[in-house]
Amino acid sequence: MTAHLDHQARTESPTAARRESTRRLAVAAALAGPLFYASAIIQMLTRPGFDLRQHPISQLSTGSLGWIQIATFVLTGLGVIALAVVHRRVVIEGLGRRAAPLFIGIFGAGFIAAGCFTMDPQLGFPLGAPQGIVPMSWHSVVHSAAAAIAFTALAVACIVLLVRDIRRRAVWPAIGNGVTALVMLLPVTPESASVQVALTGVVAFTWTTVVALRLRRAA
């Protein structure tokens, strides 16, 4: 009898540990978006010269305090990658069980790359930067490309999940995935690009938080 119980404990323990690990990763994923915007808002309010109407959030990565936003990008990207792992573990059957976490992972990796390759100081920020728009450096080009790839990857993941939800007749998840995909794919208006990209991020990370919490309940 004792031997049987010992054997049962050995077989059940890895499953329990994996479930607990998955739930913790889901919490990390749910906090990624709030972390990003809490950090960005604090910096926007405390760093002299920053104006969201003309400076994108990414420009907070420049200057002597730029490391804060760089770290924010990287930690947020890691949180999104955690969501991809959770999705892969929890959703084990049906359409999108492999494609969705792949594209969610690309979304996260894009944010990490966007943090590692910064924009150029310009438009008077940080203080002392040129007042006008400067020619894009190679790292600024990589930053912009990484961000575009990240949001496009999220749109693809949402479209995959939208088809899955339609087949399952899951109305509210389908609406959420459809709206998120649409917002990610909207063309950027140059006159209001900074504000539009910031709001696009709000939609993206609202999605990640909602999905992470839903998957945590299912884990």
mmCIF file of C-alpha atoms in Angstrom:
data_model
loop_
_atom_site.group_PDB
_atom_site.id
_atom_site.type_symbol
_atom_site.label_atom_id
_atom_site.label_comp_id
_atom_site.label_asym_id
_atom_site.label_seq_id
_atom_site.Cartn_x
_atom_site.Cartn_y
_atom_site.Cartn_z
ATOM 1 C CA MET A 1 0.000 0.000 0.000
ATOM 2 C CA THR A 2 2.792 2.412 0.939
ATOM 3 C CA ALA A 3 4.693 1.588 -2.230
ATOM 4 C CA HIS A 4 1.562 2.276 -4.274
ATOM 5 C CA LEU A 5 1.103 5.690 -2.652
ATOM 6 C CA ASP A 6 4.756 6.565 -3.226
ATOM 7 C CA HIS A 7 4.423 5.625 -6.890
ATOM 8 C CA GLN A 8 1.213 7.694 -7.202
ATOM 9 C CA ALA A 9 2.907 10.722 -5.629
ATOM 10 C CA ARG A 10 5.828 10.455 -8.054
ATOM 11 C CA THR A 11 3.487 10.322 -11.054
ATOM 12 C CA GLU A 12 1.165 13.108 -9.915
ATOM 13 C CA SER A 13 3.804 15.538 -8.653
ATOM 14 C CA PRO A 14 5.192 16.523 -12.094
ATOM 15 C CA THR A 15 1.664 17.229 -13.336
ATOM 16 C CA ALA A 16 0.889 19.381 -10.311
ATOM 17 C CA ALA A 17 4.203 21.207 -10.636
ATOM 18 C CA ARG A 18 3.623 21.860 -14.333
ATOM 19 C CA ARG A 19 0.131 23.184 -13.610
ATOM 20 C CA GLU A 20 1.484 25.518 -10.943
ATOM 21 C CA SER A 21 4.247 26.665 -13.289
ATOM 22 C CA THR A 22 1.690 27.355 -16.009
ATOM 23 C CA ARG A 23 -0.470 29.401 -13.660
ATOM 24 C CA ARG A 24 2.532 31.481 -12.589
ATOM 25 C CA LEU A 25 3.502 32.124 -16.191
ATOM 26 C CA ALA A 26 -0.087 33.201 -16.858
ATOM 27 C CA VAL A 27 0.128 35.739 -14.020
ATOM 28 C CA ALA A 28 3.391 37.091 -15.457
ATOM 29 C CA ALA A 29 1.724 37.367 -18.864
ATOM 30 C CA ALA A 30 -1.302 39.151 -17.403
ATOM 31 C CA LEU A 31 0.974 41.720 -15.742
ATOM 32 C CA ALA A 32 3.017 42.460 -18.878
ATOM 33 C CA GLY A 33 0.664 45.097 -20.265
ATOM 34 C CA PRO A 34 -0.022 46.909 -16.967
ATOM 35 C CA LEU A 35 3.742 46.934 -16.311
ATOM 36 C CA PHE A 36 4.451 48.482 -19.700
ATOM 37 C CA TYR A 37 1.927 51.285 -19.361
ATOM 38 C CA ALA A 38 2.583 51.976 -15.682
ATOM 39 C CA SER A 39 6.255 52.447 -16.504
ATOM 40 C CA ALA A 40 5.512 54.540 -19.601
ATOM 41 C CA ILE A 41 3.002 56.808 -17.840
ATOM 42 C CA ILE A 42 5.346 57.467 -14.904
ATOM 43 C CA GLN A 43 8.141 58.348 -17.319
ATOM 44 C CA MET A 44 5.892 60.561 -19.453
ATOM 45 C CA LEU A 45 4.900 62.532 -16.354
ATOM 46 C CA THR A 46 8.388 62.849 -14.899
ATOM 47 C CA ARG A 47 10.793 63.215 -17.831
ATOM 48 C CA PRO A 48 11.053 66.857 -18.950
ATOM 49 C CA GLY A 49 10.204 67.625 -22.557
ATOM 50 C CA PHE A 50 8.197 64.511 -23.371
ATOM 51 C CA ASP A 51 4.914 65.119 -25.179
ATOM 52 C CA LEU A 52 2.929 62.092 -26.371
ATOM 53 C CA ARG A 53 1.346 64.204 -29.102
ATOM 54 C CA GLN A 54 4.673 64.258 -30.933
ATOM 55 C CA HIS A 55 6.929 61.764 -29.144
ATOM 56 C CA PRO A 56 6.153 58.039 -29.360
ATOM 57 C CA ILE A 57 6.493 56.003 -26.189
ATOM 58 C CA SER A 58 9.498 54.302 -27.777
ATOM 59 C CA GLN A 59 11.425 57.563 -27.585
ATOM 60 C CA LEU A 60 11.546 57.151 -23.818
ATOM 61 C CA SER A 61 14.309 54.638 -24.565
ATOM 62 C CA THR A 62 16.650 57.517 -25.437
ATOM 63 C CA GLY A 63 18.712 59.665 -23.108
ATOM 64 C CA SER A 64 20.409 58.883 -19.795
ATOM 65 C CA LEU A 65 17.232 57.341 -18.375
ATOM 66 C CA GLY A 66 16.460 55.385 -21.522
ATOM 67 C CA TRP A 67 17.500 52.151 -19.847
ATOM 68 C CA ILE A 68 14.216 52.216 -17.909
ATOM 69 C CA GLN A 69 12.113 51.972 -21.058
ATOM 70 C CA ILE A 70 14.522 49.509 -22.645
ATOM 71 C CA ALA A 71 14.105 47.230 -19.618
ATOM 72 C CA THR A 72 10.341 47.780 -19.799
ATOM 73 C CA PHE A 73 10.265 46.624 -23.422
ATOM 74 C CA VAL A 74 12.320 43.524 -22.651
ATOM 75 C CA LEU A 75 10.320 42.523 -19.550
ATOM 76 C CA THR A 76 7.054 43.078 -21.405
ATOM 77 C CA GLY A 77 8.244 40.944 -24.300
ATOM 78 C CA LEU A 78 9.218 38.168 -21.909
ATOM 79 C CA GLY A 79 5.747 38.372 -20.379
ATOM 80 C CA VAL A 80 4.169 37.943 -23.808
ATOM 81 C CA ILE A 81 6.413 34.971 -24.546
ATOM 82 C CA ALA A 82 5.203 33.510 -21.243
ATOM 83 C CA LEU A 83 1.671 33.842 -22.629
ATOM 84 C CA ALA A 84 2.726 31.875 -25.711
ATOM 85 C CA VAL A 85 4.043 29.080 -23.475
ATOM 86 C CA VAL A 86 0.837 29.066 -21.431
ATOM 87 C CA HIS A 87 -1.293 28.932 -24.576
ATOM 88 C CA ARG A 88 0.735 26.018 -25.916
ATOM 89 C CA ARG A 89 0.350 24.106 -22.649
ATOM 90 C CA VAL A 90 -3.334 24.789 -22.013
ATOM 91 C CA VAL A 91 -4.817 24.659 -25.527
ATOM 92 C CA ILE A 92 -3.894 21.143 -26.624
ATOM 93 C CA GLU A 93 -6.436 20.535 -29.359
ATOM 94 C CA GLY A 94 -8.421 22.330 -32.028
ATOM 95 C CA LEU A 95 -7.578 24.977 -34.614
ATOM 96 C CA GLY A 96 -4.721 27.294 -33.714
ATOM 97 C CA ARG A 97 -3.225 25.201 -30.934
ATOM 98 C CA ARG A 98 0.200 25.550 -32.576
ATOM 99 C CA ALA A 99 -0.100 28.606 -34.818
ATOM 100 C CA ALA A 100 -1.515 30.962 -32.171
ATOM 101 C CA PRO A 101 1.297 30.527 -29.608
ATOM 102 C CA LEU A 102 3.862 30.790 -32.410
ATOM 103 C CA PHE A 103 2.602 34.208 -33.477
ATOM 104 C CA ILE A 104 2.105 35.335 -29.880
ATOM 105 C CA GLY A 105 5.739 34.420 -29.307
ATOM 106 C CA ILE A 106 6.767 36.504 -32.333
ATOM 107 C CA PHE A 107 4.798 39.394 -30.845
ATOM 108 C CA GLY A 108 6.800 39.081 -27.637
ATOM 109 C CA ALA A 109 10.127 38.695 -29.421
ATOM 110 C CA GLY A 110 9.338 41.802 -31.458
ATOM 111 C CA PHE A 111 8.953 43.819 -28.271
ATOM 112 C CA ILE A 112 12.274 42.552 -26.954
ATOM 113 C CA ALA A 113 13.953 43.555 -30.227
ATOM 114 C CA ALA A 114 12.239 46.953 -30.117
ATOM 115 C CA GLY A 115 13.745 47.487 -26.686
ATOM 116 C CA CYS A 116 17.250 46.421 -27.682
ATOM 117 C CA PHE A 117 17.295 48.699 -30.760
ATOM 118 C CA THR A 118 16.293 52.233 -29.845
ATOM 119 C CA MET A 119 14.850 55.174 -31.736
ATOM 120 C CA ASP A 120 16.860 58.348 -32.371
ATOM 121 C CA PRO A 121 16.712 61.430 -30.126
ATOM 122 C CA GLN A 122 14.725 64.063 -32.014
ATOM 123 C CA LEU A 123 11.980 66.683 -31.737
ATOM 124 C CA GLY A 124 13.604 68.096 -28.635
ATOM 125 C CA PHE A 125 13.531 64.868 -26.616
ATOM 126 C CA PRO A 126 15.431 64.070 -24.573
ATOM 127 C CA LEU A 127 16.444 67.602 -23.612
ATOM 128 C CA GLY A 128 19.228 68.754 -25.899
ATOM 129 C CA ALA A 129 18.133 66.589 -28.841
ATOM 130 C CA PRO A 130 17.649 68.197 -32.285
ATOM 131 C CA GLN A 131 14.360 70.044 -32.571
ATOM 132 C CA GLY A 132 13.394 68.524 -35.887
ATOM 133 C CA ILE A 133 13.108 65.001 -37.281
ATOM 134 C CA VAL A 134 16.505 63.408 -37.903
ATOM 135 C CA PRO A 135 17.380 60.791 -40.554
ATOM 136 C CA MET A 136 16.694 57.308 -39.209
ATOM 137 C CA SER A 137 19.724 55.395 -37.976
ATOM 138 C CA TRP A 138 20.030 51.661 -38.611
ATOM 139 C CA HIS A 139 18.944 50.831 -35.063
ATOM 140 C CA SER A 140 15.909 53.083 -35.395
ATOM 141 C CA VAL A 141 14.960 51.233 -38.595
ATOM 142 C CA VAL A 142 15.299 47.893 -36.779
ATOM 143 C CA HIS A 143 13.190 49.252 -33.914
ATOM 144 C CA SER A 144 10.364 50.326 -36.233
ATOM 145 C CA ALA A 145 10.473 47.058 -38.169
ATOM 146 C CA ALA A 146 10.409 45.011 -34.952
ATOM 147 C CA ALA A 147 7.383 46.919 -33.671
ATOM 148 C CA ALA A 148 5.537 46.517 -36.986
ATOM 149 C CA ILE A 149 6.286 42.781 -37.073
ATOM 150 C CA ALA A 150 5.163 42.422 -33.450
ATOM 151 C CA PHE A 151 1.765 44.009 -33.979
ATOM 152 C CA THR A 152 1.245 42.162 -37.265
ATOM 153 C CA ALA A 153 2.055 38.847 -35.576
ATOM 154 C CA LEU A 154 -0.516 39.579 -32.882
ATOM 155 C CA ALA A 155 -3.079 40.341 -35.581
ATOM 156 C CA VAL A 156 -2.376 36.967 -37.234
ATOM 157 C CA ALA A 157 -2.720 35.175 -33.883
ATOM 158 C CA CYS A 158 -6.054 36.916 -33.288
ATOM 159 C CA ILE A 159 -7.321 35.979 -36.755
ATOM 160 C CA VAL A 160 -6.419 32.333 -36.149
ATOM 161 C CA LEU A 161 -8.221 32.411 -32.811
ATOM 162 C CA LEU A 162 -11.159 34.258 -34.364
ATOM 163 C CA VAL A 163 -11.725 31.381 -36.795
ATOM 164 C CA ARG A 164 -11.463 28.953 -33.888
ATOM 165 C CA ASP A 165 -14.018 30.945 -31.875
ATOM 166 C CA ILE A 166 -16.440 31.130 -34.802
ATOM 167 C CA ARG A 167 -16.285 27.358 -35.195
ATOM 168 C CA ARG A 168 -16.887 26.965 -31.446
ATOM 169 C CA ARG A 169 -19.616 29.651 -31.510
ATOM 170 C CA ALA A 170 -17.808 31.520 -28.730
ATOM 171 C CA VAL A 171 -19.285 34.974 -29.341
ATOM 172 C CA TRP A 172 -17.420 37.218 -26.880
ATOM 173 C CA PRO A 173 -13.944 35.766 -27.498
ATOM 174 C CA ALA A 174 -14.617 36.053 -31.239
ATOM 175 C CA ILE A 175 -15.520 39.742 -30.864
ATOM 176 C CA GLY A 176 -12.414 40.387 -28.780
ATOM 177 C CA ASN A 177 -10.107 38.666 -31.231
ATOM 178 C CA GLY A 178 -11.746 40.314 -34.233
ATOM 179 C CA VAL A 179 -11.554 43.841 -32.804
ATOM 180 C CA THR A 180 -7.957 43.347 -31.691
ATOM 181 C CA ALA A 181 -6.886 42.064 -35.125
ATOM 182 C CA LEU A 182 -8.612 45.017 -36.799
ATOM 183 C CA VAL A 183 -6.916 47.569 -34.549
ATOM 184 C CA MET A 184 -3.491 45.968 -35.085
ATOM 185 C CA LEU A 185 -3.891 46.225 -38.858
ATOM 186 C CA LEU A 186 -5.165 49.812 -39.052
ATOM 187 C CA PRO A 187 -2.834 52.053 -41.069
ATOM 188 C CA VAL A 188 -0.944 54.599 -38.992
ATOM 189 C CA THR A 189 -1.843 58.230 -39.623
ATOM 190 C CA PRO A 190 1.401 60.282 -39.655
ATOM 191 C CA GLU A 191 -0.226 63.328 -38.037
ATOM 192 C CA SER A 192 -1.269 61.366 -34.934
ATOM 193 C CA ALA A 193 1.106 58.399 -35.108
ATOM 194 C CA SER A 194 2.417 58.681 -31.535
ATOM 195 C CA VAL A 195 -1.032 58.679 -29.942
ATOM 196 C CA GLN A 196 -2.378 56.028 -32.323
ATOM 197 C CA VAL A 197 0.474 53.621 -31.637
ATOM 198 C CA ALA A 198 0.054 54.155 -27.892
ATOM 199 C CA LEU A 199 -3.668 53.335 -28.126
ATOM 200 C CA THR A 200 -2.901 50.332 -30.323
ATOM 201 C CA GLY A 201 -0.649 49.094 -27.549
ATOM 202 C CA VAL A 202 -3.434 49.555 -25.002
ATOM 203 C CA VAL A 203 -5.695 47.306 -27.093
ATOM 204 C CA ALA A 204 -2.910 44.749 -27.606
ATOM 205 C CA PHE A 205 -2.071 44.467 -23.929
ATOM 206 C CA THR A 206 -5.682 44.475 -22.818
ATOM 207 C CA TRP A 207 -5.993 41.419 -25.048
ATOM 208 C CA THR A 208 -2.918 39.736 -23.545
ATOM 209 C CA THR A 209 -4.158 40.338 -20.003
ATOM 210 C CA VAL A 210 -7.646 39.003 -20.713
ATOM 211 C CA VAL A 211 -6.338 35.928 -22.529
ATOM 212 C CA ALA A 212 -3.742 35.224 -19.844
ATOM 213 C CA LEU A 213 -6.335 35.336 -17.057
ATOM 214 C CA ARG A 214 -8.712 33.131 -19.038
ATOM 215 C CA LEU A 215 -5.974 30.564 -19.672
ATOM 216 C CA ARG A 216 -4.950 30.672 -16.013
ATOM 217 C CA ARG A 217 -8.458 29.643 -15.017
ATOM 218 C CA ALA A 218 -8.327 26.800 -17.525
ATOM 219 C CA ALA A 219 -4.863 25.569 -16.493
#
